[in-house]
GROMACS .gro file of C-alpha atoms in nm:
model
  316
    1MET     CA    1 -16.671 -11.791  14.392
    2HIS     CA    2 -16.810 -11.669  14.724
    3SER     CA    3 -17.080 -11.414  14.780
    4LYS     CA    4 -17.043 -11.140  15.039
    5THR     CA    5 -17.343 -11.284  15.222
    6ASN     CA    6 -17.462 -11.643  15.227
    7SER     CA    7 -17.790 -11.562  15.055
    8LEU     CA    8 -17.674 -11.301  14.805
    9ALA     CA    9 -17.608 -11.523  14.504
   10VAL     CA   10 -17.939 -11.705  14.548
   11ASP     CA   11 -18.166 -11.417  14.646
   12VAL     CA   12 -18.027 -11.125  14.447
   13VAL     CA   13 -17.784 -11.242  14.177
   14TYR     CA   14 -17.824 -11.556  13.969
   15LYS     CA   15 -17.527 -11.709  13.789
   16GLY     CA   16 -17.641 -11.831  13.448
   17ASP     CA   17 -17.459 -12.011  13.169
   18GLU     CA   18 -17.143 -11.873  13.005
   19GLY     CA   19 -17.062 -11.671  13.320
   20PHE     CA   20 -17.354 -11.430  13.281
   21LEU     CA   21 -17.490 -11.283  13.602
   22PHE     CA   22 -17.855 -11.180  13.633
   23LEU     CA   23 -18.046 -10.964  13.878
   24ALA     CA   24 -18.292 -11.214  14.027
   25GLY     CA   25 -18.432 -11.052  14.340
   26GLY     CA   26 -18.375 -10.712  14.490
   27ALA     CA   27 -18.638 -10.444  14.540
   28HIS     CA   28 -18.831 -10.539  14.225
   29GLY     CA   29 -18.822 -10.920  14.255
   30VAL     CA   30 -18.721 -10.949  13.891
   31PHE     CA   31 -18.736 -11.327  13.843
   32ASP     CA   32 -19.084 -11.349  14.001
   33LEU     CA   33 -19.205 -11.082  13.758
   34VAL     CA   34 -19.057 -11.229  13.442
   35ASP     CA   35 -19.172 -11.579  13.545
   36GLY     CA   36 -19.526 -11.452  13.591
   37LYS     CA   37 -19.537 -11.556  13.958
   38ARG     CA   38 -19.604 -11.197  14.055
   39ALA     CA   39 -19.784 -10.929  13.856
   40PRO     CA   40 -19.767 -10.550  13.874
   41THR     CA   41 -20.063 -10.404  14.060
   42SER     CA   42 -20.362 -10.270  13.871
   43THR     CA   43 -20.263  -9.929  14.005
   44SER     CA   44 -19.924  -9.960  13.834
   45LEU     CA   45 -20.083 -10.074  13.506
   46ASN     CA   46 -20.337  -9.793  13.508
   47SER     CA   47 -20.073  -9.535  13.602
   48PHE     CA   48 -19.846  -9.637  13.313
   49TRP     CA   49 -20.117  -9.599  13.050
   50SER     CA   50 -20.273  -9.289  13.205
   51ASN     CA   51 -19.930  -9.124  13.210
   52TYR     CA   52 -19.855  -9.227  12.851
   53LYS     CA   53 -20.184  -9.093  12.717
   54ALA     CA   54 -20.141  -8.758  12.892
   55ARG     CA   55 -19.775  -8.728  12.788
   56SER     CA   56 -19.852  -8.815  12.428
   57ALA     CA   57 -20.144  -8.573  12.409
   58PHE     CA   58 -19.938  -8.291  12.560
   59THR     CA   59 -19.630  -8.337  12.342
   60ASN     CA   60 -19.833  -8.370  12.024
   61SER     CA   61 -20.035  -8.058  12.106
   62LYS     CA   62 -19.710  -7.864  12.151
   63GLY     CA   63 -19.534  -8.004  11.846
   64TYR     CA   64 -19.262  -8.200  12.031
   65ARG     CA   65 -19.146  -8.536  11.900
   66PHE     CA   66 -19.206  -8.785  12.181
   67ARG     CA   67 -19.071  -9.131  12.260
   68THR     CA   68 -19.110  -9.370  12.553
   69VAL     CA   69 -18.831  -9.628  12.566
   70ILE     CA   70 -18.867  -9.942  12.779
   71PHE     CA   71 -18.523 -10.097  12.827
   72PRO     CA   72 -18.559 -10.479  12.809
   73GLU     CA   73 -18.470 -10.682  13.115
   74LYS     CA   74 -18.148 -10.882  13.075
   75SER     CA   75 -18.311 -11.204  13.202
   76VAL     CA   76 -18.576 -11.175  12.929
   77ALA     CA   77 -18.339 -11.096  12.643
   78LEU     CA   78 -18.094 -11.370  12.743
   79LYS     CA   79 -18.330 -11.623  12.900
   80HIS     CA   80 -18.159 -11.899  12.699
   81LEU     CA   81 -17.869 -11.863  12.943
   82ILE     CA   82 -18.092 -11.935  13.245
   83PRO     CA   83 -18.171 -12.308  13.284
   84THR     CA   84 -18.482 -12.228  13.491
   85GLY     CA   85 -18.597 -11.952  13.255
   86GLU     CA   86 -18.820 -12.147  13.018
   87ASN     CA   87 -19.127 -11.952  13.137
   88PHE     CA   88 -18.957 -11.613  13.143
   89GLU     CA   89 -19.141 -11.351  12.944
   90SER     CA   90 -19.120 -10.977  12.902
   91ILE     CA   91 -19.291 -10.784  13.182
   92TYR     CA   92 -19.406 -10.531  12.925
   93GLN     CA   93 -19.538 -10.788  12.679
   94ARG     CA   94 -19.699 -11.012  12.944
   95PHE     CA   95 -19.872 -10.744  13.148
   96TYR     CA   96 -19.868 -10.406  12.973
   97LYS     CA   97 -19.870 -10.436  12.597
   98ARG     CA   98 -20.184 -10.325  12.414
   99ASP     CA   99 -20.293 -10.293  12.055
  100LEU     CA  100 -20.171  -9.945  11.974
  101LYS     CA  101 -20.265  -9.701  11.704
  102PRO     CA  102 -19.986  -9.595  11.465
  103ARG     CA  103 -19.884  -9.301  11.685
  104GLY     CA  104 -19.850  -9.529  11.985
  105ARG     CA  105 -19.648  -9.783  11.788
  106ARG     CA  106 -19.415  -9.503  11.686
  107GLU     CA  107 -19.391  -9.343  12.030
  108ILE     CA  108 -19.339  -9.654  12.246
  109ILE     CA  109 -19.012  -9.832  12.174
  110TYR     CA  110 -18.944 -10.173  12.328
  111PRO     CA  111 -18.623 -10.283  12.153
  112LEU     CA  112 -18.616 -10.646  12.266
  113SER     CA  113 -18.516 -10.790  11.928
  114ALA     CA  114 -18.221 -10.548  11.914
  115VAL     CA  115 -18.066 -10.690  12.233
  116GLN     CA  116 -18.147 -11.062  12.216
  117ARG     CA  117 -17.784 -11.159  12.180
  118GLU     CA  118 -17.509 -11.208  12.435
  119GLU     CA  119 -17.289 -10.921  12.315
  120ALA     CA  120 -17.570 -10.674  12.393
  121PHE     CA  121 -17.515 -10.712  12.769
  122SER     CA  122 -17.226 -10.710  13.008
  123LYS     CA  123 -17.178 -11.043  13.185
  124THR     CA  124 -17.128 -10.875  13.523
  125ASP     CA  125 -17.377 -10.588  13.499
  126SER     CA  126 -17.755 -10.552  13.493
  127HIS     CA  127 -17.720 -10.292  13.215
  128ASN     CA  128 -17.641 -10.318  12.848
  129SER     CA  129 -17.293 -10.338  12.702
  130ALA     CA  130 -17.156 -10.071  12.468
  131LYS     CA  131 -17.274 -10.277  12.172
  132GLY     CA  132 -17.617 -10.316  12.329
  133TYR     CA  133 -17.654  -9.945  12.387
  134THR     CA  134 -17.547  -9.882  12.028
  135SER     CA  135 -17.823 -10.114  11.904
  136ILE     CA  136 -18.081  -9.935  12.118
  137PHE     CA  137 -17.952  -9.600  11.992
  138LYS     CA  138 -18.010  -9.717  11.634
  139GLU     CA  139 -18.366  -9.821  11.718
  140ILE     CA  140 -18.439  -9.474  11.856
  141ALA     CA  141 -18.242  -9.258  11.613
  142SER     CA  142 -18.351  -9.427  11.292
  143GLY     CA  143 -18.705  -9.297  11.332
  144LEU     CA  144 -18.596  -8.943  11.420
  145PHE     CA  145 -18.276  -8.894  11.218
  146PRO     CA  146 -18.300  -9.144  10.931
  147LYS     CA  147 -18.032  -8.970  10.724
  148LYS     CA  148 -17.792  -8.916  11.015
  149THR     CA  149 -17.813  -9.245  11.206
  150ALA     CA  150 -17.551  -9.432  11.004
  151LYS     CA  151 -17.294  -9.154  11.054
  152ALA     CA  152 -17.375  -9.135  11.426
  153VAL     CA  153 -17.328  -9.511  11.465
  154GLU     CA  154 -16.995  -9.490  11.280
  155LEU     CA  155 -16.879  -9.226  11.531
  156ILE     CA  156 -17.002  -9.432  11.825
  157GLU     CA  157 -16.841  -9.759  11.717
  158ALA     CA  158 -16.506  -9.584  11.676
  159THR     CA  159 -16.498  -9.534  12.055
  160TYR     CA  160 -16.501  -9.905  12.149
  161GLU     CA  161 -16.199 -10.044  12.331
  162VAL     CA  162 -16.174 -10.375  12.515
  163CYS     CA  163 -16.114 -10.326  12.887
  164ASN     CA  164 -16.141 -10.529  13.206
  165VAL     CA  165 -16.439 -10.420  13.414
  166SER     CA  166 -16.664 -10.538  13.696
  167GLY     CA  167 -17.029 -10.435  13.680
  168ASP     CA  168 -17.296 -10.376  13.945
  169LEU     CA  169 -17.368 -10.750  13.975
  170GLY     CA  170 -17.007 -10.865  13.970
  171GLY     CA  171 -16.929 -10.618  14.247
  172LYS     CA  172 -17.168 -10.797  14.482
  173PHE     CA  173 -16.923 -11.085  14.512
  174SER     CA  174 -16.596 -11.107  14.702
  175PRO     CA  175 -16.365 -11.103  14.524
  176ALA     CA  176 -16.551 -10.907  14.258
  177ILE     CA  177 -16.618 -11.088  13.930
  178SER     CA  178 -16.475 -10.905  13.631
  179GLU     CA  179 -16.477 -10.947  13.254
  180SER     CA  180 -16.316 -10.810  12.940
  181LEU     CA  181 -16.545 -10.648  12.687
  182PRO     CA  182 -16.566 -10.344  12.458
  183ILE     CA  183 -16.660 -10.024  12.641
  184PHE     CA  184 -16.690  -9.659  12.540
  185ILE     CA  185 -16.351  -9.501  12.613
  186ARG     CA  186 -16.454  -9.146  12.516
  187PRO     CA  187 -16.757  -8.961  12.381
  188PRO     CA  188 -16.807  -9.001  12.005
  189LEU     CA  189 -16.791  -8.621  11.969
  190PRO     CA  190 -16.636  -8.360  12.203
  191ILE     CA  191 -16.898  -8.263  12.461
  192GLU     CA  192 -16.940  -8.051  12.771
  193LEU     CA  193 -17.122  -8.250  13.041
  194ALA     CA  194 -17.200  -8.152  13.399
  195SER     CA  195 -17.425  -8.279  13.677
  196ASN     CA  196 -17.593  -8.109  13.971
  197GLY     CA  197 -17.408  -8.367  14.181
  198ILE     CA  198 -17.668  -8.511  14.416
  199VAL     CA  199 -17.467  -8.695  14.680
  200HIS     CA  200 -17.555  -9.065  14.720
  201GLY     CA  201 -17.885  -9.030  14.541
  202ASN     CA  202 -18.064  -9.092  14.214
  203SER     CA  203 -18.396  -8.910  14.192
  204GLY     CA  204 -18.335  -8.547  14.109
  205VAL     CA  205 -18.001  -8.595  13.934
  206LEU     CA  206 -17.979  -8.336  13.655
  207VAL     CA  207 -17.720  -8.370  13.379
  208LEU     CA  208 -17.665  -8.103  13.115
  209VAL     CA  209 -17.486  -8.176  12.787
  210ASN     CA  210 -17.362  -7.940  12.518
  211SER     CA  211 -17.243  -8.095  12.191
  212LYS     CA  212 -17.128  -7.819  11.956
  213ASN     CA  213 -17.039  -8.058  11.672
  214SER     CA  214 -17.361  -8.261  11.681
  215LEU     CA  215 -17.523  -8.374  11.359
  216SER     CA  216 -17.826  -8.152  11.425
  217ASN     CA  217 -17.898  -7.837  11.626
  218LYS     CA  218 -18.190  -7.995  11.814
  219THR     CA  219 -18.247  -7.998  12.191
  220LEU     CA  220 -18.351  -8.313  12.379
  221LEU     CA  221 -18.522  -8.336  12.719
  222ILE     CA  222 -18.506  -8.678  12.892
  223PHE     CA  223 -18.696  -8.807  13.192
  224GLY     CA  224 -18.540  -9.142  13.273
  225ASP     CA  225 -18.305  -9.362  13.472
  226SER     CA  226 -17.953  -9.504  13.455
  227PHE     CA  227 -18.002  -9.657  13.108
  228PHE     CA  228 -18.062  -9.325  12.936
  229ARG     CA  229 -17.794  -9.159  13.148
  230ALA     CA  230 -17.541  -9.408  13.010
  231MET     CA  231 -17.652  -9.317  12.658
  232LEU     CA  232 -17.600  -8.940  12.685
  233PRO     CA  233 -17.268  -8.934  12.490
  234LEU     CA  234 -17.431  -9.144  12.216
  235LEU     CA  235 -17.735  -8.918  12.193
  236ALA     CA  236 -17.503  -8.617  12.180
  237THR     CA  237 -17.403  -8.723  11.829
  238CYS     CA  238 -17.748  -8.609  11.717
  239TYR     CA  239 -17.845  -8.342  11.971
  240ARG     CA  240 -17.679  -8.004  12.029
  241LYS     CA  241 -17.818  -7.975  12.384
  242ILE     CA  242 -17.947  -8.245  12.620
  243VAL     CA  243 -18.116  -8.206  12.958
  244PHE     CA  244 -18.133  -8.537  13.147
  245CYS     CA  245 -18.356  -8.563  13.455
  246ARG     CA  246 -18.335  -8.874  13.673
  247THR     CA  247 -18.699  -8.932  13.759
  248PRO     CA  248 -18.985  -9.176  13.693
  249PHE     CA  249 -19.219  -8.885  13.621
  250PHE     CA  250 -19.286  -8.645  13.334
  251HIS     CA  251 -19.212  -8.300  13.474
  252TYR     CA  252 -19.430  -8.061  13.278
  253GLU     CA  253 -19.289  -7.775  13.488
  254LEU     CA  254 -18.952  -7.801  13.309
  255VAL     CA  255 -19.063  -7.820  12.948
  256ASN     CA  256 -19.100  -7.449  12.869
  257ALA     CA  257 -18.768  -7.365  13.036
  258VAL     CA  258 -18.582  -7.622  12.824
  259ALA     CA  259 -18.774  -7.561  12.497
  260PRO     CA  260 -18.689  -7.904  12.354
  261ASP     CA  261 -18.747  -8.034  12.007
  262ASP     CA  262 -18.777  -8.392  12.133
  263ILE     CA  263 -18.879  -8.541  12.468
  264PHE     CA  264 -18.788  -8.895  12.578
  265CYS     CA  265 -18.917  -9.091  12.874
  266GLY     CA  266 -18.715  -9.399  12.966
  267ILE     CA  267 -18.781  -9.683  13.207
  268ALA     CA  268 -18.594 -10.001  13.289
  269GLU     CA  269 -18.839 -10.287  13.235
  270ARG     CA  270 -18.812 -10.399  13.598
  271TYR     CA  271 -18.939 -10.058  13.710
  272LEU     CA  272 -19.274 -10.147  13.551
  273SER     CA  273 -19.333 -10.331  13.879
  274ARG     CA  274 -19.450 -10.003  14.034
  275CYS     CA  275 -19.551  -9.707  13.819
  276GLN     CA  276 -19.692  -9.392  13.978
  277LEU     CA  277 -19.913  -9.123  13.834
  278ASP     CA  278 -19.736  -8.809  13.713
  279SER     CA  279 -19.987  -8.610  13.917
  280SER     CA  280 -19.817  -8.739  14.234
  281ARG     CA  281 -19.478  -8.598  14.135
  282PRO     CA  282 -19.292  -8.333  14.333
  283HIS     CA  283 -19.139  -8.039  14.149
  284PHE     CA  284 -18.825  -8.181  13.990
  285LEU     CA  285 -18.593  -7.927  14.152
  286SER     CA  286 -18.725  -8.022  14.498
  287PHE     CA  287 -18.596  -8.381  14.496
  288PRO     CA  288 -18.271  -8.319  14.687
  289TYR     CA  289 -18.455  -8.122  14.956
  290LEU     CA  290 -18.725  -8.385  14.999
  291SER     CA  291 -18.463  -8.661  15.034
  292GLY     CA  292 -18.231  -8.453  15.253
  293ARG     CA  293 -17.938  -8.506  15.018
  294ALA     CA  294 -17.659  -8.259  14.958
  295THR     CA  295 -17.556  -8.146  14.609
  296LYS     CA  296 -17.205  -8.083  14.481
  297PRO     CA  297 -17.245  -7.952  14.125
  298ASP     CA  298 -16.971  -8.019  13.874
  299PRO     CA  299 -16.754  -7.711  13.798
  300LYS     CA  300 -16.919  -7.638  13.462
  301PHE     CA  301 -17.275  -7.696  13.580
  302GLY     CA  302 -17.356  -7.329  13.640
  303GLU     CA  303 -17.224  -7.227  13.300
  304LEU     CA  304 -17.420  -7.498  13.119
  305TRP     CA  305 -17.731  -7.415  13.322
  306SER     CA  306 -17.714  -7.055  13.203
  307LYS     CA  307 -17.676  -7.170  12.841
  308THR     CA  308 -17.954  -7.427  12.858
  309ILE     CA  309 -18.230  -7.321  13.098
  310ASP     CA  310 -18.456  -7.019  13.046
  311MET     CA  311 -18.494  -6.891  13.401
  312GLU     CA  312 -18.792  -6.666  13.325
  313LYS     CA  313 -18.987  -6.956  13.180
  314LEU     CA  314 -18.881  -7.180  13.468
  315LEU     CA  315 -19.054  -6.943  13.708
  316GLU     CA  316 -19.376  -6.914  13.504
   0.00000   0.00000   0.00000
C-alpha cells in the first residue's frame, strides 16, 4: 500500500488493526486531541456551553423539542484497534462534559456506547457505517418517537445491501483502499430531496426533504455537518419535512420560516476543537456569497422551497 504523498499515511491517516483506517491529523489534529496532548481552547469550551444554554432556553421557551448530537470520533469508539491508543479518550468526555440537569441529559446525546463496535464504522471512512448510523438513529428517535422507532428501524434495515466502496480515508491512497460492507441502497421510504447545490463547498449547503409517507407529520430543522446529512433518509421515516442546514451555528433567523416541531444541532466530535459563538454567525443564506461559491440548485429545489419555507416569516 502506498500513500499519494510520503507523509500522508503517517500525518493524516493511520492504519490500525483489522484494516481499519483512522483520521489522525488533518485540520483538527484528531489524535493529539483524543490523546490529551492538545486541548480545545477556553474560548471553544465557553462557546460550546454558552451556545447550548442559549439554544436550550430559546427552544424550550418556544415549545420546540431540542437535541444536540455529538457524533463520537472513530478513534475513540474503536481505540482497541489502535496499538498506540491506550490513552485515547473522548474529546467531549475529557474536556467538555459537565454534570447536567435532567433537561440537559435529555437534550445532549453522545451515543458512544451505541457505536463501540467495529460494524458501526466503515473501515475506509471517517464516518459511520449504515449499521452505525442506524444505531445512532435509534438513540435519537427512541426519546422522541418511542412507539414508532421500532417500525422506523425495520424500514431502515430493509435497505441494507453489501457493496464494494472506498471511503474518504481509503481514497487518500493510491490505489484507493476499498472494502465490502452493507450500505443504504435506497431511502427507507419514498422521499423528495433537493439541495441548493453549493459548488465545492460545505457551509451554507441547504437540503430540503419531503417524506409524504413518514410515520408522523412533524417538521425537523437541523443545523449540522456531514453526519446528519448522511442520516436524512433515515430521519425521513419519522419526519414529514426536513430542512438541513450545513453550519456550525444555530441560525435563529430561519426558525420562524421553517416552523419546526423539533430542532437538532449536530457536531462531529473532532469539531469540538474549535467552537464559535452563535453571535458571530453570518445570516445562513449569505454563506455562498461570503465564500464566493456558485450554487447550482437541484431541479426540485425551488418546488420544495415553496412547500417548506414561509417567505413572509423569513423576511421578518
